[in-house]
CSV table of C-alpha atoms in Angstrom, one decimal:
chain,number,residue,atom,x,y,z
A,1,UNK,CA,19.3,15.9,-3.3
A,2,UNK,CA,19.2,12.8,-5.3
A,3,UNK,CA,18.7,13.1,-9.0
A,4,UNK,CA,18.3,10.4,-11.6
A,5,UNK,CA,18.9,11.1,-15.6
A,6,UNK,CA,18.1,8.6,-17.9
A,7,UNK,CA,18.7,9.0,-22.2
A,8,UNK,CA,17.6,9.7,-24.6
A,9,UNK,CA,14.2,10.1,-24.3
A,10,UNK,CA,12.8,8.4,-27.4
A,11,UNK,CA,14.8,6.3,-29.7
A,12,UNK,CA,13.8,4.4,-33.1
A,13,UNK,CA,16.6,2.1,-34.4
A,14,UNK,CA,16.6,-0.7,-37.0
A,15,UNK,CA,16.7,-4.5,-37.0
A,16,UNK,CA,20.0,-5.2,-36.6
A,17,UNK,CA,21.8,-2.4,-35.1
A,18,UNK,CA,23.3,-1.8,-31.9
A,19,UNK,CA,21.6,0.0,-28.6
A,20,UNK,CA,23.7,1.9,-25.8
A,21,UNK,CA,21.2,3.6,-23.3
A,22,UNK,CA,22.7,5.6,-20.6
A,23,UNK,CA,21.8,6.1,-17.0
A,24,UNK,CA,23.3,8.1,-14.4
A,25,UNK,CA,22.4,9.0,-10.3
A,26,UNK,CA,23.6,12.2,-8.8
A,27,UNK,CA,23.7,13.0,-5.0
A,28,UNK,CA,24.9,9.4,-3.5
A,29,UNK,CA,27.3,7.1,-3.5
A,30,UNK,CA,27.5,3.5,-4.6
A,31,UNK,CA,23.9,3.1,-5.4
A,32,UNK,CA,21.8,0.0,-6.4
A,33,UNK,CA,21.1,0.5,-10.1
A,34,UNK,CA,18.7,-1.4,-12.1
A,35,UNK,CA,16.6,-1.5,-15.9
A,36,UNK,CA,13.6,-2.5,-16.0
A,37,UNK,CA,11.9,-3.2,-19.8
A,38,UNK,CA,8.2,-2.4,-20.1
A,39,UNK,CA,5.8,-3.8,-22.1
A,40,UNK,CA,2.1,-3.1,-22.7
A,41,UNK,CA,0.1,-5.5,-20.2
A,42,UNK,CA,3.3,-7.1,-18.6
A,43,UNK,CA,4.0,-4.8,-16.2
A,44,UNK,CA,7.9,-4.0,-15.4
A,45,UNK,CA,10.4,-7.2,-16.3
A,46,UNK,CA,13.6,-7.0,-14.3
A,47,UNK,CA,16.4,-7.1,-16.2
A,48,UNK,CA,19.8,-6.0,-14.7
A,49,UNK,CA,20.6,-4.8,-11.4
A,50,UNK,CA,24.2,-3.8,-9.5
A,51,UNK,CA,25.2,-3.2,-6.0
A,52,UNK,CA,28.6,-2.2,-7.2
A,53,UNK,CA,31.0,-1.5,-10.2
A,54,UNK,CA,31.6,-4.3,-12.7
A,55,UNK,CA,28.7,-6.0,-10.8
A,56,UNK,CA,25.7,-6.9,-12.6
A,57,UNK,CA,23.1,-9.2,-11.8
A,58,UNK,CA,21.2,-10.6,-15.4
A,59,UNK,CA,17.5,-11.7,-14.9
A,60,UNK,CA,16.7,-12.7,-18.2
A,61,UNK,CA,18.1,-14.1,-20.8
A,62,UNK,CA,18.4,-12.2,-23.9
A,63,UNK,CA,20.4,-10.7,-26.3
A,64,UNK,CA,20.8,-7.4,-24.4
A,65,UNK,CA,23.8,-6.6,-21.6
A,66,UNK,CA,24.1,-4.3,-18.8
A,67,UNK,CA,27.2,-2.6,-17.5
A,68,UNK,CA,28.4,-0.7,-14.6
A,69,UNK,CA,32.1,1.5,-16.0
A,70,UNK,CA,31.2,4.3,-13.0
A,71,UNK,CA,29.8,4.1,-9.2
A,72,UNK,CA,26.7,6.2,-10.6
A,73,UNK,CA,26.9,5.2,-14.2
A,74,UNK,CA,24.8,2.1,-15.8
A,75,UNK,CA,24.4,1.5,-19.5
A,76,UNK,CA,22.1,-1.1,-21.3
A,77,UNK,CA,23.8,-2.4,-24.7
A,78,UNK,CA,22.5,-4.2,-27.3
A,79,UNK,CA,25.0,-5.8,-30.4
A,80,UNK,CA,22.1,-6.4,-32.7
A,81,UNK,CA,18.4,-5.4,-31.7
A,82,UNK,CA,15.7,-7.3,-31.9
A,83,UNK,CA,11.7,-6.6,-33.4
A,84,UNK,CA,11.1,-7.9,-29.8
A,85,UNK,CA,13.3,-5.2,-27.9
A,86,UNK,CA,10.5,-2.6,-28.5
A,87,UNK,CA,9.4,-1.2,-25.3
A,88,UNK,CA,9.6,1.2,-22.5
A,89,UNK,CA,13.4,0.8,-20.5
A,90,UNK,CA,13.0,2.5,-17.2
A,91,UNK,CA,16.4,2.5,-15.1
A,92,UNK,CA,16.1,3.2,-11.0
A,93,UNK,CA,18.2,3.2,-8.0
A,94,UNK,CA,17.9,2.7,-4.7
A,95,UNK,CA,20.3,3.2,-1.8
A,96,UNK,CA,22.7,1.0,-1.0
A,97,UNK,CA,23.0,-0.4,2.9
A,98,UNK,CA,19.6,1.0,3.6
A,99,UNK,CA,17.1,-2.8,3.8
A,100,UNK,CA,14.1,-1.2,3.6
A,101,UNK,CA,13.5,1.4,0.7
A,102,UNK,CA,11.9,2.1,-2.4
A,103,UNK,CA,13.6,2.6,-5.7
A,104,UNK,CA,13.7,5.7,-7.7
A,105,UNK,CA,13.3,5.7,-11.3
A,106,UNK,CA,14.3,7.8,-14.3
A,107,UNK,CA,11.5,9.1,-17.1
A,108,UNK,CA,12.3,6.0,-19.2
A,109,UNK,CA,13.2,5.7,-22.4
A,110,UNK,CA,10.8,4.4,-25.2
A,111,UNK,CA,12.5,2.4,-27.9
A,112,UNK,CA,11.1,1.5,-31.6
A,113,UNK,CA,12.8,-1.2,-32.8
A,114,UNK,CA,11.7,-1.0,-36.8
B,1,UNK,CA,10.3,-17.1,-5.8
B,2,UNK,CA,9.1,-13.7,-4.8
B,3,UNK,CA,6.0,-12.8,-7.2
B,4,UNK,CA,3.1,-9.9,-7.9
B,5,UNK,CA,0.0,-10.5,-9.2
B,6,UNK,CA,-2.2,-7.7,-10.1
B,7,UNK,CA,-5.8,-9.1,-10.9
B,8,UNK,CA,-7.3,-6.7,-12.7
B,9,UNK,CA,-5.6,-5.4,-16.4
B,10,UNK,CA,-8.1,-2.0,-16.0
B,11,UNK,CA,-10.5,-0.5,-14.0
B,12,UNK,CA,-13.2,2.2,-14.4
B,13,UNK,CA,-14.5,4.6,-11.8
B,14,UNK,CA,-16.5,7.7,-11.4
B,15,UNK,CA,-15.2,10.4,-10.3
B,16,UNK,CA,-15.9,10.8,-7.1
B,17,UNK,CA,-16.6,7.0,-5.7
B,18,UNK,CA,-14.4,4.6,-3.7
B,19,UNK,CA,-11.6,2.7,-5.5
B,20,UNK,CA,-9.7,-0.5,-4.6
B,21,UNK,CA,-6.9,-1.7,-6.7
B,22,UNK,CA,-6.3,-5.9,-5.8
B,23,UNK,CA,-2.4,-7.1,-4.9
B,24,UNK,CA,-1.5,-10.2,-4.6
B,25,UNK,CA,2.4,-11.3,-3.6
B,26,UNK,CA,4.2,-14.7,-2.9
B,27,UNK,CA,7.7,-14.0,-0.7
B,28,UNK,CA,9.2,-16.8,0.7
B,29,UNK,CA,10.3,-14.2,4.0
B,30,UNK,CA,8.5,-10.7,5.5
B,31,UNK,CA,7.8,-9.0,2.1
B,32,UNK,CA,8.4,-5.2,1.4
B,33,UNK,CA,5.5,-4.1,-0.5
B,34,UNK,CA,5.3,-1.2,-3.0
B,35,UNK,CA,2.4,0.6,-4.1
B,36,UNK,CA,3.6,2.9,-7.7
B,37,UNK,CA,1.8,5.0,-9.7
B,38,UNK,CA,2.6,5.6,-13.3
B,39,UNK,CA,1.5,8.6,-15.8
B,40,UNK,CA,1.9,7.7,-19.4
B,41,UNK,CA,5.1,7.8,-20.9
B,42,UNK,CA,6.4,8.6,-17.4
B,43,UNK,CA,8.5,7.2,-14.9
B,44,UNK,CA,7.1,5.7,-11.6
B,45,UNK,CA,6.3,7.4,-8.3
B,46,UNK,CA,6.0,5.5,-5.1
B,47,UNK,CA,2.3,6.1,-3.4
B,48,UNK,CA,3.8,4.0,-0.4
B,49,UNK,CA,5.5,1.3,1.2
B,50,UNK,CA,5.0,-1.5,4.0
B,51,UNK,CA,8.1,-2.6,5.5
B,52,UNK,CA,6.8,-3.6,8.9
B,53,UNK,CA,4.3,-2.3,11.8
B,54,UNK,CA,1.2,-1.1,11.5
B,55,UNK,CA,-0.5,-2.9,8.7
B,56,UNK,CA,-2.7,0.0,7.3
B,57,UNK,CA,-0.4,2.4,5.4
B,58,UNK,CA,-0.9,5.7,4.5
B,59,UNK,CA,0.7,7.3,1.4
B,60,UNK,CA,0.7,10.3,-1.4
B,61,UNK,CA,-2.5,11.4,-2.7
B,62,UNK,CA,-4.9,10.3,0.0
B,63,UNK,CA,-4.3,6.4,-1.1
B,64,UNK,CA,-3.7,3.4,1.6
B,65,UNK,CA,-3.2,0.0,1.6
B,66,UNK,CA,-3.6,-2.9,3.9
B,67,UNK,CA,-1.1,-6.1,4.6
B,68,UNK,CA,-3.2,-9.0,5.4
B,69,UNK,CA,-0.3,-11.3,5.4
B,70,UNK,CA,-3.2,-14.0,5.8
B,71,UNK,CA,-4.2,-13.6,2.4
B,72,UNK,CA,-1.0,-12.5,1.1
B,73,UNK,CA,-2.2,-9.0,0.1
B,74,UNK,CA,-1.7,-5.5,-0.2
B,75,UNK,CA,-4.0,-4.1,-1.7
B,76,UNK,CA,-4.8,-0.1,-2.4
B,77,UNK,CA,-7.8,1.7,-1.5
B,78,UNK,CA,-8.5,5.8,-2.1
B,79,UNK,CA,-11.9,6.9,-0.5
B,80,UNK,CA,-12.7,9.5,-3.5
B,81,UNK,CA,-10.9,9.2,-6.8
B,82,UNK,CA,-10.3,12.5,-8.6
B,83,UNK,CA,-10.2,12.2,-12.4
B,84,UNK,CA,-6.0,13.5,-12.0
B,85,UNK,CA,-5.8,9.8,-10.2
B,86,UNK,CA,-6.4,8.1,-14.1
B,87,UNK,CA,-2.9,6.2,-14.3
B,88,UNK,CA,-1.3,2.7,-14.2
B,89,UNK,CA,-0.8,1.5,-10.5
B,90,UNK,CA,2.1,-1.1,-9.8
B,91,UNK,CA,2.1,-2.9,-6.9
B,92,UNK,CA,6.5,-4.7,-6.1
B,93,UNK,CA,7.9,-7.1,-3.6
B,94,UNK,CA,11.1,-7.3,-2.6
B,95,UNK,CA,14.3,-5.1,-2.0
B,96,UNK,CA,17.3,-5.3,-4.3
B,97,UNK,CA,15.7,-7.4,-6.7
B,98,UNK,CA,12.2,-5.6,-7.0
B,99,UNK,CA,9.1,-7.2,-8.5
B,100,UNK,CA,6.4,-5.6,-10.0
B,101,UNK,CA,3.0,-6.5,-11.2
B,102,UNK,CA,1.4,-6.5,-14.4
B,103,UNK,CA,-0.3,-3.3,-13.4
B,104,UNK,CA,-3.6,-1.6,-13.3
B,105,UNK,CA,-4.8,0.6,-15.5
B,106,UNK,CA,-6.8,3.4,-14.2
B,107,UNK,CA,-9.7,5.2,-16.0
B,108,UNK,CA,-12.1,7.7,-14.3
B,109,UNK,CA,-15.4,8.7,-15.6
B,110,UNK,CA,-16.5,12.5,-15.1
């Protein structure tokens, strides 16, 4: 079966400092990956997605980057965080050359940015 | 652009009574629709999903939903809401590039 792991759980980081959240499927190959930042009453903002390795789609301007080094492996960076990074990153997959299916998502990771 | 809007931020209940959680989607083709449920500081489950067919849908937890493509809705309905149903609902278009709602917040009253 299809597993999705998503780290670390919680995470409080500074002003200024740099963010690397890690996501990673087990059980398929070549999956659609995406993160997805939460925030209270705004529902889930896409912000990456990738049918592939070294392929990534950017929804939203910011100052955070997404990449794709492995088939099952996709990391959100950050160079210097923002106050408005706070929030709830969820990453997901879905599988790829199926049209019609739903996307599976990790447990999230909240982020304090203080 | 594809496009969810959830109307309502939260909704109360009792235990017990009918519920009906409002989605509305713009899709510029034949929308996939997504119904989520969220507990807090969780990830998100799927309830269930309309791809095509029969427009009533029947998922998890004794919820359904209707397409009524004529008003460009999908919205969820549960007969008798348990107090374990108190979560956020999401309601997404699309495929690759999902879209989700603001959300729903869910509160039942004993």
């Amino acid at each position: 079966s299809q597993t999705i792991h998503q780290w670390p759980a919680t995470l409080v980081q500074p002003v200024g400092s740099p963010l690397s959240l890690e996501c990673t499927v087990e059980g398929t190959s070549n999956p659609n990956l995406y993160w997805y930042r939460q925030a209270a009453g705004r529902g889930l903002q896409l912000l990456f997605y990738s049918v592939g390795i070294g392929q990534i789609s950017s929804e939203v301007p910011q100052n955070l980057s997404a990449s794709r080094p492995q088939d099952r492996q996709f990391i959100l960076s950050s160079k210097k965080l923002l106050l408005s990074d706070s929030g709830f990153y969820l990453c997901a997959w879905s599988p790829a050359g199926k049209k019609y299916t739903e996307a599976f998502f990790g447990q999230g990771t909240r982020l304090t940015v203080v | 652009a594809q496009s969810v809007t959830q109307p309502d931020i939260h909704i109360t209940v009792s235990e017990g009574a009918s519920l009906e959680l409002r989605c509305n989607y713009s899709y510029g083709a034949t929308p996939y629709l997504f119904w989520y449920v969220q507990s807090p500081g969780q990830g998100l489950q799927l309830l269930l999903k309309y791809f095509s067919g029969d427009t009533l849908v029947q998922g998890i937890k004794g919820f359904e939903a209707e397409f009524k493509r004529s008003q460009s809705s999908f919205n969820l309905r549960k007969p008798s809401v348990h107090w374990s149903d108190a979560a956020e609902y999401f309601c997404a278009v699309g495929n690759n590039d999902m879209r989700f709602g603001a959300g729903t917040r869910l509160t039942v009253k004993p």
